[in-house]
């Protein structure tokens, strides 16, 4: 039936609206306290590295919504760490809702595995991030297994290719411009081998508290250098004074000798 014969058809039809009954917390905790710390290490260090930028969003354990079917099936997907570039980082978000973000998906995802989730992280989730999200760089790491780091990069055919580690065992995250590698240390009173970012020069990307310590140490070093320079200047001034006194004494002795010889010393 045409709309000319049935004008009400136009009025009655409405486009399918995005779902609004979204859940942003399923009440499920992270696998362990170490997993929680590992997630925060990645988020906070990236935020510290890009503290002067507001064109990115980095979070973890936050639901990503990408289809109505997913919402109906309550198929929750909350990567342990993800970053989206070229978005307004100042926006407050309860979750990442793709249809409210101009269809944007994470550019980088890290899943923190455990023996019970490894198969899913490297199977179903990897396929989702490759085929639906088109996430450029995907990594998995078990905080209890230092040798578990793996990563993939989306090639020109939109397929994941495994990343080859460098001589240190680090993997290059092209989208962020950082290496991902391990580093042993104590964070939040837990000592472990953490997954960390490194810059192109191989320097550890610091957490805010680490950066504060480094800045304090740099200030102490600068103060020590200033003190050393001041001490050197004083020593040089004292040496110059001694030299001047010595030269004056030498002139005095020379004048006395000349007077003994009957010479005029007025020009000295």
PDB file of C-alpha atoms in Angstrom:
ATOM      1  CA  UNK A   1       0.000   0.000   0.000  1.00  0.00           C
ATOM      2  CA  UNK A   2       1.368   3.421  -0.932  1.00  0.00           C
ATOM      3  CA  UNK A   3       1.657   6.218   1.519  1.00  0.00           C
ATOM      4  CA  UNK A   4      -0.656   8.320  -0.674  1.00  0.00           C
ATOM      5  CA  UNK A   5      -3.531   5.903  -0.024  1.00  0.00           C
ATOM      6  CA  UNK A   6      -2.554   5.464   3.617  1.00  0.00           C
ATOM      7  CA  UNK A   7      -1.045   8.677   5.028  1.00  0.00           C
ATOM      8  CA  UNK A   8      -1.142   7.245   8.527  1.00  0.00           C
ATOM      9  CA  UNK A   9       1.573   4.773   7.527  1.00  0.00           C
ATOM     10  CA  UNK A  10       4.156   7.540   7.618  1.00  0.00           C
ATOM     11  CA  UNK A  11       2.990   8.734  11.015  1.00  0.00           C
ATOM     12  CA  UNK A  12       2.856   5.248  12.542  1.00  0.00           C
ATOM     13  CA  UNK A  13       6.353   4.180  11.409  1.00  0.00           C
ATOM     14  CA  UNK A  14       9.206   5.016  13.749  1.00  0.00           C
ATOM     15  CA  UNK A  15      12.890   4.165  13.343  1.00  0.00           C
ATOM     16  CA  UNK A  16      14.393   1.624  15.679  1.00  0.00           C
ATOM     17  CA  UNK A  17      15.869   3.574  18.573  1.00  0.00           C
ATOM     18  CA  UNK A  18      19.028   2.501  20.399  1.00  0.00           C
ATOM     19  CA  UNK A  19      18.373   0.704  23.671  1.00  0.00           C
ATOM     20  CA  UNK A  20      18.427   2.848  26.784  1.00  0.00           C
ATOM     21  CA  UNK A  21      18.184   0.208  29.531  1.00  0.00           C
ATOM     22  CA  UNK A  22      21.933  -0.284  29.698  1.00  0.00           C
ATOM     23  CA  UNK A  23      23.683  -1.881  32.669  1.00  0.00           C
ATOM     24  CA  UNK A  24      27.078  -0.477  33.595  1.00  0.00           C
ATOM     25  CA  UNK A  25      27.961  -2.707  36.532  1.00  0.00           C
ATOM     26  CA  UNK A  26      27.379  -6.443  36.752  1.00  0.00           C
ATOM     27  CA  UNK A  27      28.765  -6.628  40.271  1.00  0.00           C
ATOM     28  CA  UNK A  28      31.533  -9.027  39.229  1.00  0.00           C
ATOM     29  CA  UNK A  29      34.938  -8.165  40.754  1.00  0.00           C
ATOM     30  CA  UNK A  30      38.220  -8.511  38.899  1.00  0.00           C
ATOM     31  CA  UNK A  31      39.982 -11.869  39.033  1.00  0.00           C
ATOM     32  CA  UNK A  32      42.289 -10.813  41.879  1.00  0.00           C
ATOM     33  CA  UNK A  33      43.753  -7.782  43.611  1.00  0.00           C
ATOM     34  CA  UNK A  34      46.816  -8.133  41.381  1.00  0.00           C
ATOM     35  CA  UNK A  35      44.585  -7.956  38.312  1.00  0.00           C
ATOM     36  CA  UNK A  36      43.023  -4.762  39.683  1.00  0.00           C
ATOM     37  CA  UNK A  37      46.423  -3.183  40.299  1.00  0.00           C
ATOM     38  CA  UNK A  38      47.683  -4.289  36.878  1.00  0.00           C
ATOM     39  CA  UNK A  39      44.682  -2.629  35.234  1.00  0.00           C
ATOM     40  CA  UNK A  40      45.210   0.625  37.138  1.00  0.00           C
ATOM     41  CA  UNK A  41      48.934   0.621  36.328  1.00  0.00           C
ATOM     42  CA  UNK A  42      48.146   0.696  32.599  1.00  0.00           C
ATOM     43  CA  UNK A  43      45.429   3.333  32.908  1.00  0.00           C
ATOM     44  CA  UNK A  44      47.280   5.668  35.244  1.00  0.00           C
ATOM     45  CA  UNK A  45      50.640   5.458  33.506  1.00  0.00           C
ATOM     46  CA  UNK A  46      49.088   6.308  30.134  1.00  0.00           C
ATOM     47  CA  UNK A  47      47.227   9.216  31.700  1.00  0.00           C
ATOM     48  CA  UNK A  48      50.489  10.400  33.257  1.00  0.00           C
ATOM     49  CA  UNK A  49      52.360  10.106  29.959  1.00  0.00           C
ATOM     50  CA  UNK A  50      49.678  12.136  28.179  1.00  0.00           C
ATOM     51  CA  UNK A  51      48.828  14.485  31.044  1.00  0.00           C
ATOM     52  CA  UNK A  52      48.900  17.460  28.672  1.00  0.00           C
ATOM     53  CA  UNK A  53      46.403  15.861  26.269  1.00  0.00           C
ATOM     54  CA  UNK A  54      42.611  15.575  26.374  1.00  0.00           C
ATOM     55  CA  UNK A  55      42.078  13.841  23.030  1.00  0.00           C
ATOM     56  CA  UNK A  56      41.930  10.278  24.336  1.00  0.00           C
ATOM     57  CA  UNK A  57      39.953   8.104  26.711  1.00  0.00           C
ATOM     58  CA  UNK A  58      41.538   5.301  28.728  1.00  0.00           C
ATOM     59  CA  UNK A  59      39.663   3.055  31.121  1.00  0.00           C
ATOM     60  CA  UNK A  60      39.327  -0.524  32.287  1.00  0.00           C
ATOM     61  CA  UNK A  61      36.697  -3.021  33.367  1.00  0.00           C
ATOM     62  CA  UNK A  62      34.096  -0.781  31.734  1.00  0.00           C
ATOM     63  CA  UNK A  63      31.323  -2.210  29.582  1.00  0.00           C
ATOM     64  CA  UNK A  64      31.476  -1.602  25.843  1.00  0.00           C
ATOM     65  CA  UNK A  65      28.115  -1.631  24.078  1.00  0.00           C
ATOM     66  CA  UNK A  66      28.105  -2.176  20.334  1.00  0.00           C
ATOM     67  CA  UNK A  67      24.751  -3.707  19.265  1.00  0.00           C
ATOM     68  CA  UNK A  68      21.115  -4.098  20.272  1.00  0.00           C
ATOM     69  CA  UNK A  69      21.492  -7.865  20.114  1.00  0.00           C
ATOM     70  CA  UNK A  70      24.295  -7.698  22.631  1.00  0.00           C
ATOM     71  CA  UNK A  71      22.098  -5.651  24.966  1.00  0.00           C
ATOM     72  CA  UNK A  72      19.181  -8.071  24.681  1.00  0.00           C
ATOM     73  CA  UNK A  73      21.451 -11.056  25.339  1.00  0.00           C
ATOM     74  CA  UNK A  74      23.173  -9.293  28.237  1.00  0.00           C
ATOM     75  CA  UNK A  75      26.444 -10.223  26.545  1.00  0.00           C
ATOM     76  CA  UNK A  76      28.639  -7.926  28.600  1.00  0.00           C
ATOM     77  CA  UNK A  77      32.082  -7.039  27.307  1.00  0.00           C
ATOM     78  CA  UNK A  78      34.350  -5.037  29.581  1.00  0.00           C
ATOM     79  CA  UNK A  79      38.040  -5.152  28.575  1.00  0.00           C
ATOM     80  CA  UNK A  80      40.472  -4.891  31.453  1.00  0.00           C
ATOM     81  CA  UNK A  81      42.155  -1.957  29.712  1.00  0.00           C
ATOM     82  CA  UNK A  82      41.240  -0.035  26.600  1.00  0.00           C
ATOM     83  CA  UNK A  83      42.137   3.268  24.988  1.00  0.00           C
ATOM     84  CA  UNK A  84      40.307   5.265  22.344  1.00  0.00           C
ATOM     85  CA  UNK A  85      42.166   8.014  20.510  1.00  0.00           C
ATOM     86  CA  UNK A  86      40.934  11.243  18.944  1.00  0.00           C
ATOM     87  CA  UNK A  87      37.896  11.596  21.209  1.00  0.00           C
ATOM     88  CA  UNK A  88      36.972  14.104  23.878  1.00  0.00           C
ATOM     89  CA  UNK A  89      38.652  12.781  26.989  1.00  0.00           C
ATOM     90  CA  UNK A  90      36.818  15.244  29.224  1.00  0.00           C
ATOM     91  CA  UNK A  91      33.442  13.581  28.699  1.00  0.00           C
ATOM     92  CA  UNK A  92      32.110  11.688  31.693  1.00  0.00           C
ATOM     93  CA  UNK A  93      31.130   8.130  30.754  1.00  0.00           C
ATOM     94  CA  UNK A  94      29.586   5.249  32.687  1.00  0.00           C
ATOM     95  CA  UNK A  95      30.452   2.916  29.857  1.00  0.00           C
ATOM     96  CA  UNK A  96      31.556   3.032  26.247  1.00  0.00           C
ATOM     97  CA  UNK A  97      28.418   3.089  24.100  1.00  0.00           C
ATOM     98  CA  UNK A  98      29.504   2.891  20.465  1.00  0.00           C
ATOM     99  CA  UNK A  99      26.379   4.490  18.991  1.00  0.00           C
ATOM    100  CA  UNK A 100      26.844   7.484  21.300  1.00  0.00           C
ATOM    101  CA  UNK A 101      30.511   7.807  20.280  1.00  0.00           C
ATOM    102  CA  UNK A 102      30.014   8.166  16.509  1.00  0.00           C
ATOM    103  CA  UNK A 103      30.610   4.468  16.038  1.00  0.00           C
ATOM    104  CA  UNK A 104      34.077   4.555  17.606  1.00  0.00           C
ATOM    105  CA  UNK A 105      35.602   1.465  19.172  1.00  0.00           C
ATOM    106  CA  UNK A 106      38.762   1.014  21.243  1.00  0.00           C
ATOM    107  CA  UNK A 107      42.022   1.450  19.355  1.00  0.00           C
ATOM    108  CA  UNK A 108      43.941  -0.638  21.885  1.00  0.00           C
ATOM    109  CA  UNK A 109      42.752  -3.374  24.241  1.00  0.00           C
ATOM    110  CA  UNK A 110      44.595  -5.347  26.912  1.00  0.00           C
ATOM    111  CA  UNK A 111      43.014  -8.336  28.618  1.00  0.00           C
ATOM    112  CA  UNK A 112      44.569  -9.491  31.891  1.00  0.00           C
ATOM    113  CA  UNK A 113      44.234 -13.240  31.699  1.00  0.00           C
ATOM    114  CA  UNK A 114      43.966 -15.993  34.246  1.00  0.00           C
ATOM    115  CA  UNK A 115      43.970 -19.758  33.638  1.00  0.00           C
ATOM    116  CA  UNK A 116      40.172 -19.697  33.672  1.00  0.00           C
ATOM    117  CA  UNK A 117      39.839 -16.879  31.103  1.00  0.00           C
ATOM    118  CA  UNK A 118      42.815 -17.440  28.776  1.00  0.00           C
ATOM    119  CA  UNK A 119      40.851 -19.493  26.229  1.00  0.00           C
ATOM    120  CA  UNK A 120      38.117 -16.845  25.998  1.00  0.00           C
ATOM    121  CA  UNK A 121      40.593 -13.945  25.878  1.00  0.00           C
ATOM    122  CA  UNK A 122      42.505 -15.578  23.016  1.00  0.00           C
ATOM    123  CA  UNK A 123      39.412 -16.965  21.332  1.00  0.00           C
ATOM    124  CA  UNK A 124      35.964 -15.366  21.471  1.00  0.00           C
ATOM    125  CA  UNK A 125      37.188 -11.959  22.617  1.00  0.00           C
ATOM    126  CA  UNK A 126      40.053 -11.863  20.129  1.00  0.00           C
ATOM    127  CA  UNK A 127      37.629 -12.601  17.311  1.00  0.00           C
ATOM    128  CA  UNK A 128      35.235  -9.912  18.525  1.00  0.00           C
ATOM    129  CA  UNK A 129      37.969  -7.287  18.749  1.00  0.00           C
ATOM    130  CA  UNK A 130      39.266  -8.249  15.311  1.00  0.00           C
ATOM    131  CA  UNK A 131      36.036  -8.676  13.365  1.00  0.00           C
ATOM    132  CA  UNK A 132      33.597  -6.277  15.061  1.00  0.00           C
ATOM    133  CA  UNK A 133      35.607  -3.678  16.935  1.00  0.00           C
ATOM    134  CA  UNK A 134      38.465  -3.577  14.397  1.00  0.00           C
ATOM    135  CA  UNK A 135      40.760  -2.760  17.312  1.00  0.00           C
ATOM    136  CA  UNK A 136      44.232  -1.988  15.958  1.00  0.00           C
ATOM    137  CA  UNK A 137      46.288  -3.535  18.760  1.00  0.00           C
ATOM    138  CA  UNK A 138      45.252  -6.321  21.135  1.00  0.00           C
ATOM    139  CA  UNK A 139      47.337  -7.753  23.970  1.00  0.00           C
ATOM    140  CA  UNK A 140      46.868 -10.414  26.628  1.00  0.00           C
ATOM    141  CA  UNK A 141      48.889 -10.892  29.815  1.00  0.00           C
ATOM    142  CA  UNK A 142      48.540 -12.942  32.983  1.00  0.00           C
ATOM    143  CA  UNK A 143      49.873 -10.905  35.963  1.00  0.00           C
ATOM    144  CA  UNK A 144      50.866 -14.186  37.624  1.00  0.00           C
ATOM    145  CA  UNK A 145      52.813 -15.444  34.580  1.00  0.00           C
ATOM    146  CA  UNK A 146      55.635 -13.144  33.365  1.00  0.00           C
ATOM    147  CA  UNK A 147      56.036 -15.165  30.158  1.00  0.00           C
ATOM    148  CA  UNK A 148      52.413 -14.891  29.043  1.00  0.00           C
ATOM    149  CA  UNK A 149      52.518 -11.619  27.063  1.00  0.00           C
ATOM    150  CA  UNK A 150      51.116 -11.919  23.546  1.00  0.00           C
ATOM    151  CA  UNK A 151      49.876  -9.325  21.092  1.00  0.00           C
ATOM    152  CA  UNK A 152      48.355  -8.844  17.668  1.00  0.00           C
ATOM    153  CA  UNK A 153      48.116  -5.976  15.203  1.00  0.00           C
ATOM    154  CA  UNK A 154      45.355  -5.526  12.629  1.00  0.00           C
ATOM    155  CA  UNK A 155      46.835  -5.721   9.131  1.00  0.00           C
ATOM    156  CA  UNK A 156      45.618  -4.110   5.902  1.00  0.00           C
ATOM    157  CA  UNK A 157      43.233  -7.024   5.361  1.00  0.00           C
ATOM    158  CA  UNK A 158      41.620  -6.375   8.750  1.00  0.00           C
ATOM    159  CA  UNK A 159      43.072  -9.542  10.212  1.00  0.00           C
ATOM    160  CA  UNK A 160      45.168  -9.920  13.352  1.00  0.00           C
ATOM    161  CA  UNK A 161      48.810 -10.764  12.853  1.00  0.00           C
ATOM    162  CA  UNK A 162      50.915 -11.835  15.868  1.00  0.00           C
ATOM    163  CA  UNK A 163      53.474  -9.310  17.056  1.00  0.00           C
ATOM    164  CA  UNK A 164      57.115 -10.320  17.291  1.00  0.00           C
ATOM    165  CA  UNK A 165      58.853  -9.372  20.541  1.00  0.00           C
ATOM    166  CA  UNK A 166      62.098  -7.404  20.514  1.00  0.00           C
ATOM    167  CA  UNK A 167      65.279  -8.579  22.246  1.00  0.00           C
ATOM    168  CA  UNK A 168      63.786  -7.567  25.614  1.00  0.00           C
ATOM    169  CA  UNK A 169      60.576  -9.468  25.015  1.00  0.00           C
ATOM    170  CA  UNK A 170      58.573  -6.274  24.524  1.00  0.00           C
ATOM    171  CA  UNK A 171      55.783  -5.847  21.980  1.00  0.00           C
ATOM    172  CA  UNK A 172      55.275  -2.650  19.975  1.00  0.00           C
ATOM    173  CA  UNK A 173      51.892  -0.945  20.296  1.00  0.00           C
ATOM    174  CA  UNK A 174      51.765   1.031  17.073  1.00  0.00           C
ATOM    175  CA  UNK A 175      48.568   2.888  17.886  1.00  0.00           C
ATOM    176  CA  UNK A 176      49.865   4.293  21.182  1.00  0.00           C
ATOM    177  CA  UNK A 177      53.491   4.625  20.112  1.00  0.00           C
ATOM    178  CA  UNK A 178      54.696   2.697  23.165  1.00  0.00           C
ATOM    179  CA  UNK A 179      56.245  -0.669  23.878  1.00  0.00           C
ATOM    180  CA  UNK A 180      54.464  -3.093  26.172  1.00  0.00           C
ATOM    181  CA  UNK A 181      56.819  -5.072  28.364  1.00  0.00           C
ATOM    182  CA  UNK A 182      57.262  -6.353  31.874  1.00  0.00           C
ATOM    183  CA  UNK A 183      58.830  -4.648  34.872  1.00  0.00           C
ATOM    184  CA  UNK A 184      59.318  -5.966  38.387  1.00  0.00           C
ATOM    185  CA  UNK A 185      58.350  -3.596  41.156  1.00  0.00           C
ATOM    186  CA  UNK A 186      56.088  -2.848  44.076  1.00  0.00           C
ATOM    187  CA  UNK A 187      52.828  -1.061  43.383  1.00  0.00           C
ATOM    188  CA  UNK A 188      50.154  -0.513  46.017  1.00  0.00           C
ATOM    189  CA  UNK A 189      52.201  -2.663  48.414  1.00  0.00           C
ATOM    190  CA  UNK A 190      52.204  -5.658  46.049  1.00  0.00           C
ATOM    191  CA  UNK A 191      55.442  -6.821  44.446  1.00  0.00           C
ATOM    192  CA  UNK A 192      55.045  -8.487  41.067  1.00  0.00           C
ATOM    193  CA  UNK A 193      56.167  -8.407  37.469  1.00  0.00           C
ATOM    194  CA  UNK A 194      53.790  -5.867  35.992  1.00  0.00           C
ATOM    195  CA  UNK A 195      52.835  -5.142  32.413  1.00  0.00           C
ATOM    196  CA  UNK A 196      54.154  -1.631  31.697  1.00  0.00           C
ATOM    197  CA  UNK A 197      54.516   0.871  28.888  1.00  0.00           C
ATOM    198  CA  UNK A 198      57.938   1.966  27.625  1.00  0.00           C
ATOM    199  CA  UNK A 199      58.642   4.890  25.302  1.00  0.00           C
ATOM    200  CA  UNK A 200      60.502   4.621  21.990  1.00  0.00           C
ATOM    201  CA  UNK A 201      63.811   5.218  23.778  1.00  0.00           C
ATOM    202  CA  UNK A 202      63.141   2.329  26.140  1.00  0.00           C
ATOM    203  CA  UNK A 203      62.325   4.451  29.184  1.00  0.00           C
ATOM    204  CA  UNK A 204      59.660   3.221  31.586  1.00  0.00           C
ATOM    205  CA  UNK A 205      56.440   5.231  31.356  1.00  0.00           C
ATOM    206  CA  UNK A 206      55.988   6.312  34.947  1.00  0.00           C
ATOM    207  CA  UNK A 207      52.998   6.255  37.234  1.00  0.00           C
ATOM    208  CA  UNK A 208      52.072   9.631  38.784  1.00  0.00           C
ATOM    209  CA  UNK A 209      53.702   8.733  42.100  1.00  0.00           C
ATOM    210  CA  UNK A 210      56.823   7.499  40.314  1.00  0.00           C
ATOM    211  CA  UNK A 211      56.959  10.713  38.297  1.00  0.00           C
ATOM    212  CA  UNK A 212      56.664  12.728  41.531  1.00  0.00           C
ATOM    213  CA  UNK A 213      59.574  10.818  43.065  1.00  0.00           C
ATOM    214  CA  UNK A 214      61.627  11.277  39.897  1.00  0.00           C
ATOM    215  CA  UNK A 215      60.907  15.004  39.910  1.00  0.00           C
ATOM    216  CA  UNK A 216      61.894  15.253  43.585  1.00  0.00           C
ATOM    217  CA  UNK A 217      65.108  13.350  42.901  1.00  0.00           C
ATOM    218  CA  UNK A 218      65.828  15.612  39.929  1.00  0.00           C
ATOM    219  CA  UNK A 219      65.265  18.669  42.127  1.00  0.00           C
ATOM    220  CA  UNK A 220      67.654  17.267  44.751  1.00  0.00           C
ATOM    221  CA  UNK A 221      70.211  16.544  42.038  1.00  0.00           C
ATOM    222  CA  UNK A 222      69.867  20.057  40.638  1.00  0.00           C
ATOM    223  CA  UNK A 223      70.259  21.500  44.132  1.00  0.00           C
ATOM    224  CA  UNK A 224      73.376  19.379  44.708  1.00  0.00           C
ATOM    225  CA  UNK A 225      74.792  20.567  41.391  1.00  0.00           C
ATOM    226  CA  UNK A 226      74.070  24.185  42.343  1.00  0.00           C
ATOM    227  CA  UNK A 227      75.783  23.688  45.716  1.00  0.00           C
ATOM    228  CA  UNK A 228      78.790  22.079  44.036  1.00  0.00           C
ATOM    229  CA  UNK A 229      78.996  24.917  41.535  1.00  0.00           C
ATOM    230  CA  UNK A 230      78.800  27.482  44.358  1.00  0.00           C
ATOM    231  CA  UNK A 231      81.509  25.668  46.295  1.00  0.00           C
ATOM    232  CA  UNK A 232      83.690  25.551  43.188  1.00  0.00           C
ATOM    233  CA  UNK A 233      83.161  29.286  42.665  1.00  0.00           C
ATOM    234  CA  UNK A 234      84.120  30.000  46.286  1.00  0.00           C
ATOM    235  CA  UNK A 235      87.202  27.802  45.970  1.00  0.00           C
ATOM    236  CA  UNK A 236      88.215  29.588  42.761  1.00  0.00           C
ATOM    237  CA  UNK A 237      87.709  32.986  44.408  1.00  0.00           C
ATOM    238  CA  UNK A 238      89.799  31.899  47.377  1.00  0.00           C
ATOM    239  CA  UNK A 239      92.507  30.587  45.051  1.00  0.00           C
ATOM    240  CA  UNK A 240      92.444  33.835  43.112  1.00  0.00           C
ATOM    241  CA  UNK A 241      92.772  35.783  46.378  1.00  0.00           C
ATOM    242  CA  UNK A 242      95.730  33.640  47.408  1.00  0.00           C
ATOM    243  CA  UNK A 243      97.336  34.184  44.021  1.00  0.00           C
ATOM    244  CA  UNK A 244      96.715  37.911  44.300  1.00  0.00           C
ATOM    245  CA  UNK A 245      98.185  37.999  47.804  1.00  0.00           C
ATOM    246  CA  UNK A 246     101.184  36.036  46.592  1.00  0.00           C
ATOM    247  CA  UNK A 247     101.719  38.391  43.682  1.00  0.00           C
ATOM    248  CA  UNK A 248     101.446  41.410  45.999  1.00  0.00           C
ATOM    249  CA  UNK A 249     103.971  39.916  48.389  1.00  0.00           C
ATOM    250  CA  UNK A 250     106.303  39.209  45.527  1.00  0.00           C
ATOM    251  CA  UNK A 251     106.074  42.840  44.369  1.00  0.00           C
ATOM    252  CA  UNK A 252     106.752  44.038  47.916  1.00  0.00           C
ATOM    253  CA  UNK A 253     109.855  41.868  48.182  1.00  0.00           C
ATOM    254  CA  UNK A 254     111.071  43.017  44.761  1.00  0.00           C
ATOM    255  CA  UNK A 255     110.587  46.670  45.713  1.00  0.00           C
ATOM    256  CA  UNK A 256     112.525  46.184  48.924  1.00  0.00           C
ATOM    257  CA  UNK A 257     115.389  44.561  47.087  1.00  0.00           C
ATOM    258  CA  UNK A 258     115.501  47.346  44.547  1.00  0.00           C
ATOM    259  CA  UNK A 259     115.602  49.937  47.293  1.00  0.00           C
ATOM    260  CA  UNK A 260     118.481  48.099  48.806  1.00  0.00           C
ATOM    261  CA  UNK A 261     120.223  48.449  45.463  1.00  0.00           C
ATOM    262  CA  UNK A 262     119.437  52.148  45.357  1.00  0.00           C
ATOM    263  CA  UNK A 263     116.893  51.918  42.598  1.00  0.00           C
ATOM    264  CA  UNK A 264     113.763  54.078  42.323  1.00  0.00           C
ATOM    265  CA  UNK A 265     110.711  51.930  43.118  1.00  0.00           C
ATOM    266  CA  UNK A 266     108.011  54.574  42.621  1.00  0.00           C
ATOM    267  CA  UNK A 267     106.889  52.944  39.322  1.00  0.00           C
ATOM    268  CA  UNK A 268     106.263  49.563  40.917  1.00  0.00           C
TER     269      UNK A 268
END
